[in-house]
CSV table of C-alpha atoms and ligand atoms in Angstrom, one decimal:
chain,number,residue,atom,x,y,z
A,1121,MET,CA,141.8,-126.8,-103.0
A,1122,ALA,CA,141.8,-125.3,-106.5
A,1123,GLU,CA,141.1,-121.6,-106.3
A,1124,LYS,CA,138.7,-120.9,-109.1
A,1125,ALA,CA,135.1,-122.3,-109.0
A,1126,LEU,CA,133.7,-122.7,-112.5
A,1127,LEU,CA,130.1,-122.1,-111.4
A,1128,GLU,CA,131.0,-118.6,-110.6
A,1129,LEU,CA,131.5,-117.9,-114.3
A,1130,SER,CA,128.9,-117.0,-116.9
A,1131,LEU,CA,129.1,-118.9,-120.2
A,1132,PRO,CA,131.0,-116.1,-122.0
A,1133,GLU,CA,133.4,-115.9,-119.0
A,1134,LEU,CA,133.9,-119.7,-119.0
A,1135,ARG,CA,134.6,-119.6,-122.8
A,1136,GLU,CA,137.2,-117.0,-122.2
A,1137,GLU,CA,138.7,-118.8,-119.2
A,1138,LEU,CA,139.1,-122.1,-121.1
A,1139,ALA,CA,140.2,-120.4,-124.3
A,1140,GLY,CA,143.1,-119.2,-122.2
A,1141,LYS,CA,144.0,-122.8,-121.6
A,1142,GLY,CA,143.8,-123.5,-125.4
A,1143,LEU,CA,140.3,-125.1,-125.4
A,1144,PRO,CA,137.8,-124.3,-128.2
A,1145,LYS,CA,134.4,-122.8,-127.5
A,1146,PHE,CA,132.5,-126.1,-128.0
A,1147,ARG,CA,134.5,-127.6,-125.1
A,1148,ALA,CA,133.5,-124.7,-122.8
A,1149,ASP,CA,129.9,-125.2,-123.9
A,1150,GLN,CA,130.1,-128.9,-123.1
A,1151,VAL,CA,131.5,-128.2,-119.6
A,1152,TYR,CA,128.9,-125.5,-119.0
A,1153,GLY,CA,126.1,-128.0,-119.9
A,1154,TRP,CA,127.5,-130.5,-117.4
A,1155,LEU,CA,127.9,-127.8,-114.6
A,1156,LEU,CA,124.3,-126.9,-115.0
A,1157,ARG,CA,123.3,-130.5,-114.5
A,1158,GLY,CA,125.2,-130.7,-111.3
A,1159,ALA,CA,127.9,-133.0,-112.7
A,1160,GLY,CA,131.4,-133.3,-111.3
A,1161,PHE,CA,134.5,-133.3,-113.5
A,1162,ASP,CA,134.7,-137.1,-113.5
A,1163,GLU,CA,131.1,-137.3,-114.8
A,1164,MET,CA,131.7,-135.1,-117.9
A,1165,THR,CA,131.8,-138.2,-120.1
A,1166,ASN,CA,132.0,-136.5,-123.5
A,1167,LEU,CA,135.3,-134.9,-122.6
A,1168,PRO,CA,138.5,-136.9,-123.0
A,1169,LYS,CA,139.7,-138.3,-119.7
A,1170,SER,CA,142.9,-136.4,-119.8
A,1171,LEU,CA,141.0,-133.1,-120.1
A,1172,ARG,CA,138.7,-134.0,-117.2
A,1173,GLU,CA,141.8,-134.7,-115.1
A,1174,ALA,CA,143.4,-131.4,-116.2
A,1175,LEU,CA,140.2,-129.5,-115.3
A,1176,ALA,CA,140.0,-131.1,-111.9
A,1177,ARG,CA,143.6,-130.2,-111.1
A,1178,GLU,CA,143.0,-126.6,-112.1
A,1179,TYR,CA,139.5,-125.8,-110.9
A,1180,ARG,CA,136.7,-126.5,-108.5
A,1181,VAL,CA,133.1,-127.0,-109.7
A,1182,GLY,CA,131.8,-124.7,-106.9
A,1183,GLY,CA,128.1,-124.6,-106.0
A,1184,VAL,CA,126.6,-126.6,-103.2
A,1185,ARG,CA,126.0,-130.3,-102.2
A,1186,VAL,CA,122.8,-131.8,-100.8
A,1187,GLU,CA,123.8,-132.7,-97.2
A,1188,ARG,CA,120.4,-133.8,-96.2
A,1189,PHE,CA,116.8,-133.7,-97.4
A,1190,LEU,CA,113.4,-134.3,-95.9
A,1191,GLN,CA,110.2,-134.8,-97.9
A,1192,SER,CA,106.8,-134.0,-96.7
A,1193,GLN,CA,104.4,-137.0,-96.7
A,1194,LYS,CA,101.5,-134.5,-97.0
A,1195,ASP,CA,102.3,-132.4,-100.0
A,1196,GLY,CA,105.6,-133.5,-101.4
A,1197,THR,CA,107.5,-130.4,-100.3
A,1198,VAL,CA,111.2,-131.1,-100.1
A,1199,LYS,CA,113.4,-129.4,-97.6
A,1200,PHE,CA,117.1,-129.4,-98.4
A,1201,LEU,CA,120.1,-128.7,-96.2
A,1202,PHE,CA,122.8,-127.6,-98.6
A,1203,ALA,CA,126.5,-127.8,-97.7
A,1204,LEU,CA,128.8,-125.2,-99.1
A,1205,GLU,CA,132.4,-126.2,-99.9
A,1206,ASP,CA,133.7,-124.6,-96.7
A,1207,GLY,CA,131.3,-126.7,-94.6
A,1208,ASN,CA,128.8,-124.0,-94.0
A,1209,LEU,CA,125.1,-125.0,-94.3
A,1210,VAL,CA,122.1,-123.2,-95.7
A,1211,GLU,CA,118.5,-124.3,-96.3
A,1212,GLY,CA,116.3,-124.5,-99.4
A,1213,VAL,CA,112.7,-125.7,-99.9
A,1214,LEU,CA,111.2,-127.1,-103.1
A,1215,MET,CA,107.4,-126.7,-103.2
A,1216,ARG,CA,105.1,-128.3,-105.8
A,1217,HIS,CA,102.3,-126.3,-107.3
A,1218,ASP,CA,99.9,-126.8,-110.2
A,1219,TYR,CA,101.8,-124.3,-112.3
A,1220,GLY,CA,105.3,-125.7,-111.6
A,1221,ASN,CA,107.8,-126.0,-108.8
A,1222,THR,CA,109.1,-123.2,-106.6
A,1223,LEU,CA,112.5,-123.3,-105.0
A,1224,CYS,CA,113.2,-121.1,-102.0
A,1225,ILE,CA,116.9,-120.3,-101.8
A,1226,SER,CA,119.2,-118.7,-99.2
A,1227,SER,CA,121.4,-115.7,-100.0
A,1228,GLN,CA,123.6,-115.6,-96.8
A,1229,VAL,CA,124.7,-118.0,-94.1
A,1230,GLY,CA,122.7,-116.6,-91.2
A,1231,CYS,CA,121.6,-112.9,-91.4
A,1232,ARG,CA,122.5,-109.7,-89.7
A,1233,MET,CA,119.1,-107.9,-89.9
A,1234,GLY,CA,118.0,-109.0,-86.4
A,1235,CYS,CA,114.3,-109.4,-87.0
A,1236,ALA,CA,112.8,-110.4,-83.6
A,1237,PHE,CA,110.7,-113.3,-85.0
A,1238,CYS,CA,113.2,-115.0,-87.4
A,1239,ALA,CA,115.4,-118.0,-86.7
A,1240,SER,CA,117.9,-117.2,-89.4
A,1241,THR,CA,119.3,-114.2,-87.6
A,1242,LEU,CA,119.7,-115.6,-84.1
A,1243,GLU,CA,123.4,-116.1,-84.5
A,1244,GLY,CA,124.1,-113.3,-86.9
A,1245,LYS,CA,125.6,-113.4,-90.3
A,1246,VAL,CA,128.4,-115.9,-91.0
A,1247,ARG,CA,129.0,-114.9,-94.6
A,1248,ASP,CA,127.5,-114.0,-97.9
A,1249,LEU,CA,126.8,-116.6,-100.5
A,1250,THR,CA,128.5,-116.2,-103.9
A,1251,ALA,CA,126.5,-116.0,-107.1
A,1252,GLY,CA,127.8,-119.5,-108.0
A,1253,GLU,CA,126.6,-120.9,-104.7
A,1254,MET,CA,123.1,-119.4,-105.2
A,1255,LEU,CA,123.1,-120.9,-108.7
A,1256,GLY,CA,124.4,-124.1,-107.1
A,1257,GLU,CA,121.3,-124.3,-104.9
A,1258,VAL,CA,119.1,-124.3,-108.0
A,1259,ILE,CA,121.2,-126.8,-109.8
A,1260,ALA,CA,121.5,-129.1,-106.8
A,1261,ALA,CA,117.8,-129.1,-106.0
A,1262,SER,CA,117.0,-129.6,-109.7
A,1263,ALA,CA,119.4,-132.5,-110.1
A,1264,TYR,CA,118.4,-134.1,-106.9
A,1265,ALA,CA,114.7,-133.8,-107.6
A,1266,ALA,CA,115.1,-135.1,-111.2
A,1267,ALA,CA,117.2,-138.1,-110.2
A,1268,ARG,CA,115.0,-139.2,-107.4
A,1269,GLY,CA,111.7,-138.5,-109.2
A,1270,LEU,CA,110.8,-136.3,-106.3
A,1271,VAL,CA,109.0,-133.9,-108.5
A,1272,ARG,CA,106.6,-134.7,-111.2
A,1273,THR,CA,106.1,-131.9,-113.7
A,1274,ARG,CA,105.0,-131.7,-117.3
A,1275,GLU,CA,107.7,-129.2,-117.8
A,1276,GLU,CA,111.2,-130.5,-118.4
A,1277,ARG,CA,112.8,-128.5,-115.6
A,1278,PRO,CA,112.2,-129.5,-112.0
A,1279,VAL,CA,112.5,-125.8,-110.8
A,1280,THR,CA,110.3,-123.3,-112.7
A,1281,ASN,CA,110.1,-120.6,-110.0
A,1282,ILE,CA,112.5,-119.2,-107.5
A,1283,VAL,CA,111.9,-117.2,-104.4
A,1284,MET,CA,114.8,-115.5,-102.5
A,1285,MET,CA,113.2,-116.1,-99.1
A,1286,GLY,CA,115.6,-118.4,-97.4
A,1287,SER,CA,118.2,-117.3,-94.9
A,1288,GLY,CA,119.8,-113.9,-95.5
A,1289,GLU,CA,119.0,-110.5,-96.8
A,1290,PRO,CA,119.6,-110.5,-100.6
A,1291,LEU,CA,120.0,-106.7,-100.8
A,1292,ASP,CA,122.7,-106.9,-98.1
A,1293,ASN,CA,124.6,-109.2,-100.5
A,1294,TYR,CA,124.0,-106.9,-103.4
A,1295,GLU,CA,126.6,-107.7,-106.0
A,1296,ASN,CA,126.3,-111.5,-105.7
A,1297,THR,CA,122.5,-111.3,-105.8
A,1298,VAL,CA,122.5,-109.2,-109.0
A,1299,ARG,CA,125.1,-111.5,-110.6
A,1300,PHE,CA,123.1,-114.6,-109.7
A,1301,LEU,CA,119.9,-113.1,-111.2
A,1302,ARG,CA,121.7,-112.4,-114.5
A,1303,MET,CA,123.2,-115.9,-114.6
A,1304,VAL,CA,120.0,-117.8,-113.7
A,1305,ARG,CA,117.9,-115.9,-116.3
A,1306,ASP,CA,120.5,-116.5,-119.1
A,1307,GLU,CA,118.8,-118.3,-122.0
A,1308,LYS,CA,122.0,-120.3,-122.5
A,1309,GLY,CA,122.0,-121.2,-118.9
A,1310,LEU,CA,119.1,-122.3,-116.7
A,1311,GLY,CA,116.9,-119.8,-118.5
A,1312,ILE,CA,114.5,-119.1,-115.6
A,1313,SER,CA,112.5,-116.1,-116.4
A,1314,LEU,CA,112.7,-113.1,-114.1
A,1315,ARG,CA,108.9,-113.1,-114.2
A,1316,ASN,CA,109.1,-116.3,-112.2
A,1317,ILE,CA,111.6,-115.0,-109.6
A,1318,SER,CA,110.7,-113.2,-106.4
A,1319,LEU,CA,113.2,-111.2,-104.3
A,1320,SER,CA,112.2,-110.7,-100.7
A,1321,THR,CA,113.7,-107.8,-98.7
A,1322,CYS,CA,113.3,-106.3,-95.2
A,1323,GLY,CA,113.5,-102.9,-96.9
A,1324,LEU,CA,117.1,-101.6,-97.4
A,1325,ALA,CA,115.9,-98.5,-99.1
A,1326,PRO,CA,119.2,-97.3,-100.8
A,1327,ALA,CA,119.9,-100.8,-102.1
A,1328,LEU,CA,116.4,-101.1,-103.4
A,1329,ARG,CA,116.7,-97.8,-105.2
A,1330,ARG,CA,119.9,-99.0,-106.8
A,1331,PHE,CA,118.3,-102.4,-107.7
A,1332,THR,CA,115.5,-100.6,-109.5
A,1333,GLN,CA,118.1,-99.3,-112.0
A,1334,GLU,CA,119.5,-102.8,-112.7
A,1335,GLY,CA,116.9,-103.7,-115.3
A,1336,LEU,CA,116.1,-107.0,-113.4
A,1337,PRO,CA,112.2,-106.9,-113.1
A,1338,VAL,CA,111.7,-109.6,-110.6
A,1339,THR,CA,108.7,-109.7,-108.3
A,1340,LEU,CA,109.5,-107.6,-105.3
A,1341,SER,CA,108.3,-108.9,-101.9
A,1342,LEU,CA,108.6,-106.4,-99.1
A,1343,SER,CA,108.7,-107.8,-95.6
A,1344,LEU,CA,106.5,-105.2,-93.9
A,1345,HIS,CA,105.1,-106.9,-90.8
A,1346,ALA,CA,104.0,-103.6,-89.2
A,1347,PRO,CA,102.2,-100.6,-90.8
A,1348,GLU,CA,104.0,-97.9,-88.9
A,1349,ASP,CA,107.6,-97.1,-87.8
A,1350,ALA,CA,107.3,-97.2,-84.0
A,1351,LEU,CA,105.9,-100.7,-84.0
A,1352,ARG,CA,108.0,-101.9,-86.9
A,1353,SER,CA,111.2,-100.8,-85.1
A,1354,THR,CA,110.4,-103.0,-82.2
A,1355,ILE,CA,110.4,-106.2,-84.3
A,1356,MET,CA,112.7,-105.1,-87.3
A,1357,PRO,CA,115.8,-103.1,-86.4
A,1358,VAL,CA,116.2,-102.1,-90.0
A,1359,ALA,CA,113.2,-99.8,-89.5
A,1360,LYS,CA,115.4,-97.6,-87.4
A,1361,ALA,CA,117.7,-97.0,-90.3
A,1362,TYR,CA,115.1,-96.6,-93.0
A,1363,PRO,CA,111.6,-95.3,-92.0
A,1364,LEU,CA,108.6,-96.5,-93.9
A,1365,SER,CA,108.2,-93.2,-95.8
A,1366,GLU,CA,111.6,-93.8,-97.4
A,1367,VAL,CA,111.0,-97.6,-98.0
A,1368,MET,CA,107.6,-96.9,-99.5
A,1369,ASP,CA,109.0,-94.3,-101.9
A,1370,ALA,CA,111.6,-96.8,-103.1
A,1371,VAL,CA,108.9,-99.5,-103.5
A,1372,ARG,CA,106.7,-97.1,-105.5
A,1373,ALA,CA,109.6,-96.3,-107.7
A,1374,TYR,CA,110.2,-100.0,-108.3
A,1375,GLU,CA,106.6,-100.5,-109.2
A,1376,ALA,CA,106.6,-97.6,-111.5
A,1377,LYS,CA,109.8,-98.7,-113.3
A,1378,THR,CA,108.9,-102.4,-113.6
A,1379,SER,CA,105.1,-102.3,-113.8
A,1380,ARG,CA,105.2,-105.4,-111.6
A,1381,ARG,CA,102.7,-105.8,-108.8
A,1382,VAL,CA,104.6,-105.6,-105.5
A,1383,VAL,CA,103.9,-108.1,-102.7
A,1384,PHE,CA,103.8,-107.1,-99.0
A,1385,GLU,CA,104.5,-109.8,-96.5
A,1386,TYR,CA,102.9,-109.5,-93.2
A,1387,ALA,CA,103.4,-112.3,-90.6
A,1388,LEU,CA,100.7,-112.1,-88.0
A,1389,MET,CA,102.0,-112.1,-84.4
A,1390,ALA,CA,99.5,-112.4,-81.5
A,1391,GLY,CA,99.0,-109.1,-79.7
A,1392,VAL,CA,101.8,-107.4,-81.7
A,1393,ASN,CA,100.6,-106.4,-85.2
A,1394,ASP,CA,97.2,-108.1,-85.6
A,1395,ARG,CA,94.7,-105.6,-84.2
A,1396,PRO,CA,91.9,-104.1,-86.4
A,1397,GLY,CA,93.6,-100.7,-86.2
A,1398,HIS,CA,96.7,-102.3,-87.8
A,1399,ALA,CA,94.7,-103.6,-90.7
A,1400,ALA,CA,93.3,-100.1,-91.3
A,1401,GLN,CA,96.8,-98.5,-91.2
A,1402,LEU,CA,98.1,-101.2,-93.5
A,1403,ALA,CA,95.3,-100.5,-96.0
A,1404,SER,CA,96.1,-96.7,-96.0
A,1405,LEU,CA,99.8,-97.4,-96.4
A,1406,VAL,CA,99.4,-99.4,-99.6
A,1407,ARG,CA,96.5,-97.5,-101.1
A,1408,GLY,CA,97.1,-96.5,-104.7
A,1409,LEU,CA,99.9,-99.0,-105.3
A,1410,ARG,CA,99.5,-102.0,-107.6
A,1411,CYS,CA,100.1,-104.6,-104.9
A,1412,HIS,CA,99.1,-107.7,-103.1
A,1413,VAL,CA,99.3,-108.4,-99.3
A,1414,ASN,CA,100.4,-111.8,-98.3
A,1415,LEU,CA,99.4,-112.6,-94.7
A,1416,ILE,CA,101.7,-115.2,-93.3
A,1417,PRO,CA,100.8,-117.5,-90.4
A,1418,LEU,CA,103.8,-117.0,-88.1
A,1419,ASN,CA,106.1,-120.0,-87.8
A,1420,PRO,CA,106.8,-119.6,-84.1
A,1421,VAL,CA,110.5,-119.8,-83.1
A,1422,PRO,CA,110.9,-120.9,-79.5
A,1423,GLU,CA,114.0,-118.7,-78.9
A,1424,CYS,CA,112.0,-115.6,-80.1
A,1425,GLY,CA,109.0,-116.1,-77.8
A,1426,ILE,CA,106.5,-114.5,-80.1
A,1427,PRO,CA,103.3,-116.4,-80.6
A,1428,GLY,CA,101.5,-116.5,-83.9
A,1429,THR,CA,97.9,-115.1,-84.4
A,1430,PRO,CA,95.4,-118.0,-84.2
A,1431,PRO,CA,93.5,-118.9,-87.5
A,1432,ALA,CA,90.3,-117.0,-86.5
A,1433,GLY,CA,92.4,-113.8,-86.0
A,1434,ILE,CA,94.2,-114.3,-89.3
A,1435,GLU,CA,90.8,-114.6,-91.0
A,1436,ALA,CA,89.5,-111.5,-89.3
A,1437,PHE,CA,92.6,-109.5,-90.4
A,1438,ARG,CA,92.2,-110.7,-93.9
A,1439,ARG,CA,88.5,-109.7,-94.0
A,1440,ALA,CA,89.4,-106.3,-92.6
A,1441,LEU,CA,91.8,-105.7,-95.4
A,1442,GLU,CA,89.4,-107.0,-98.0
A,1443,GLU,CA,86.7,-104.7,-96.8
A,1444,ARG,CA,89.1,-101.9,-97.5
A,1445,HIS,CA,89.6,-103.2,-101.1
A,1446,VAL,CA,93.1,-104.5,-100.5
A,1447,SER,CA,94.1,-107.5,-102.6
A,1448,VAL,CA,95.0,-110.1,-99.9
A,1449,THR,CA,95.6,-113.8,-99.4
A,1450,VAL,CA,96.7,-115.9,-96.5
A,1451,ARG,CA,99.9,-117.9,-97.4
A,1452,ARG,CA,99.2,-121.6,-97.5
A,1453,SER,CA,101.6,-123.4,-95.3
A,1454,MET,CA,103.5,-126.2,-97.0
A,1455,GLY,CA,105.6,-129.0,-95.6
A,1456,GLU,CA,104.4,-128.5,-92.1
A,1457,ASP,CA,105.4,-132.0,-91.1
A,1458,ILE,CA,109.1,-131.6,-92.1
A,1459,GLU,CA,110.2,-128.2,-91.0
A,1460,GLY,CA,110.1,-126.1,-87.9
A,1461,ALA,CA,110.3,-122.3,-88.6
A,1462,CYS,CA,112.4,-121.0,-91.4
A,1463,GLY,CA,116.1,-121.6,-90.6
A,1464,GLN,CA,115.4,-124.2,-87.9
A,1465,LEU,CA,116.6,-127.3,-89.8
A,1466,ARG,CA,120.1,-125.8,-90.0
A,1467,ARG,CA,120.1,-124.8,-86.4
A,1468,ARG,CA,119.0,-128.3,-85.3
A,1469,VAL,CA,121.8,-129.9,-87.3
A,1470,LEU,CA,124.4,-127.4,-86.2
A,1471,HIS,CA,123.5,-127.8,-82.6
A,1472,ALA,CA,123.4,-131.6,-82.8
A,1473,ASN,CA,126.9,-131.7,-84.4
A,1474,PRO,CA,128.9,-129.0,-82.6
B,754,SAH,N1,115.7,-111.0,-95.6
B,754,SAH,C1,114.6,-111.1,-96.5
B,754,SAH,C2,114.4,-112.6,-97.0
B,754,SAH,C3,114.4,-113.7,-96.1
B,754,SAH,S1,113.1,-113.9,-95.0
B,754,SAH,C4,113.4,-110.5,-96.0
B,754,SAH,O1,113.4,-110.0,-94.8
B,754,SAH,O2,112.4,-110.5,-96.7
B,754,SAH,C5,111.7,-114.4,-95.9
B,754,SAH,C6,110.4,-114.0,-95.3
B,754,SAH,O3,110.1,-114.8,-94.1
B,754,SAH,C7,110.3,-112.6,-94.8
B,754,SAH,O4,109.1,-112.0,-95.1
B,754,SAH,C8,110.5,-112.8,-93.3
B,754,SAH,O5,110.0,-111.7,-92.6
B,754,SAH,C9,109.7,-114.0,-93.1
B,754,SAH,N2,109.9,-114.7,-91.8
B,754,SAH,C10,111.0,-114.8,-91.1
B,754,SAH,N3,110.8,-115.5,-89.9
B,754,SAH,C11,109.5,-115.9,-90.0
B,754,SAH,C12,108.7,-116.7,-89.1
B,754,SAH,N4,109.2,-117.2,-88.0
B,754,SAH,N5,107.4,-116.9,-89.5
B,754,SAH,C13,106.9,-116.4,-90.7
B,754,SAH,N6,107.7,-115.7,-91.5
B,754,SAH,C14,108.9,-115.4,-91.2
């Protein structure tokens, strides 16, 4: 297989690469346009056939391929299983909203963070995704959705928003994540505004401090799930490495630098983190910060054995936060009829085809 994947390159890098092969800038721009539409070399019809063949001998396209998809009958949500070129699989989810369409992408195959309630981490991390593969998820979902008319949108682009909330810990794959964000925002590329991108992290404090200096003001989502260290350590091993005092300092610095409201994610687990006292602690923890708390109804993972808090308990927790003047909403669950918990489609497919 050709070594170099063209989707790993930014437009200036692609121009330079192809200039090295004697190709003018307009050819590189044509190739880039095709790559962003998800085309293979044989589909790049405004290039001479000999050039298409030469490119195919020298390079790979890179990115991902849609291995399988499921569409919700209820709300149109599309769940994708993406195949990487080495056969690894990751998931993505495209959700339709009034304001546009949000794609949830993965940043690693598996995950090594070990959260007790999460399906993605059950078998550890297999490998990091490259920047081109993450970009490939956006391109593949867009191309697929556009071709099948799966999404109706007044906007031209099928994907308007991105959340890095699929499998993997983006800040544990730092270089590729930063490179991906720079490529996906590029006006000459997909041009998706950083305002429309969320990065979710379990709280790798040193990496978050470094990320704050990158000048990439995405919406930061912090996976909190517990308001104090002792409890948090029982469900999130990362809490043993980075206590909440350190994580919250890094979050405050991010908020100060970007002026973006931070989102705290809190999945409610019955008898674990859903008592009235937890709501009070959570309210004190986030006091004074421009932020929003997103309560998540737990997607129960059978292997994890942690039950979700029932709807009445979720509502009581929400009210307890609201009474303490915390901006809070309960995450609407989408595509309930097509997915088990996050990461479970991949597991189901892997275990069906050993
Ligand atoms: N590693 C990153 C991003 C991936 S997980 C992070 O930890 O934020 C995306 C979100 O889904 C996180 O808030 C994570 O805690 C949450 N999550 C994981 N498993 C879940 C489950 N079974 N039910 C509900 N939310 C879950």
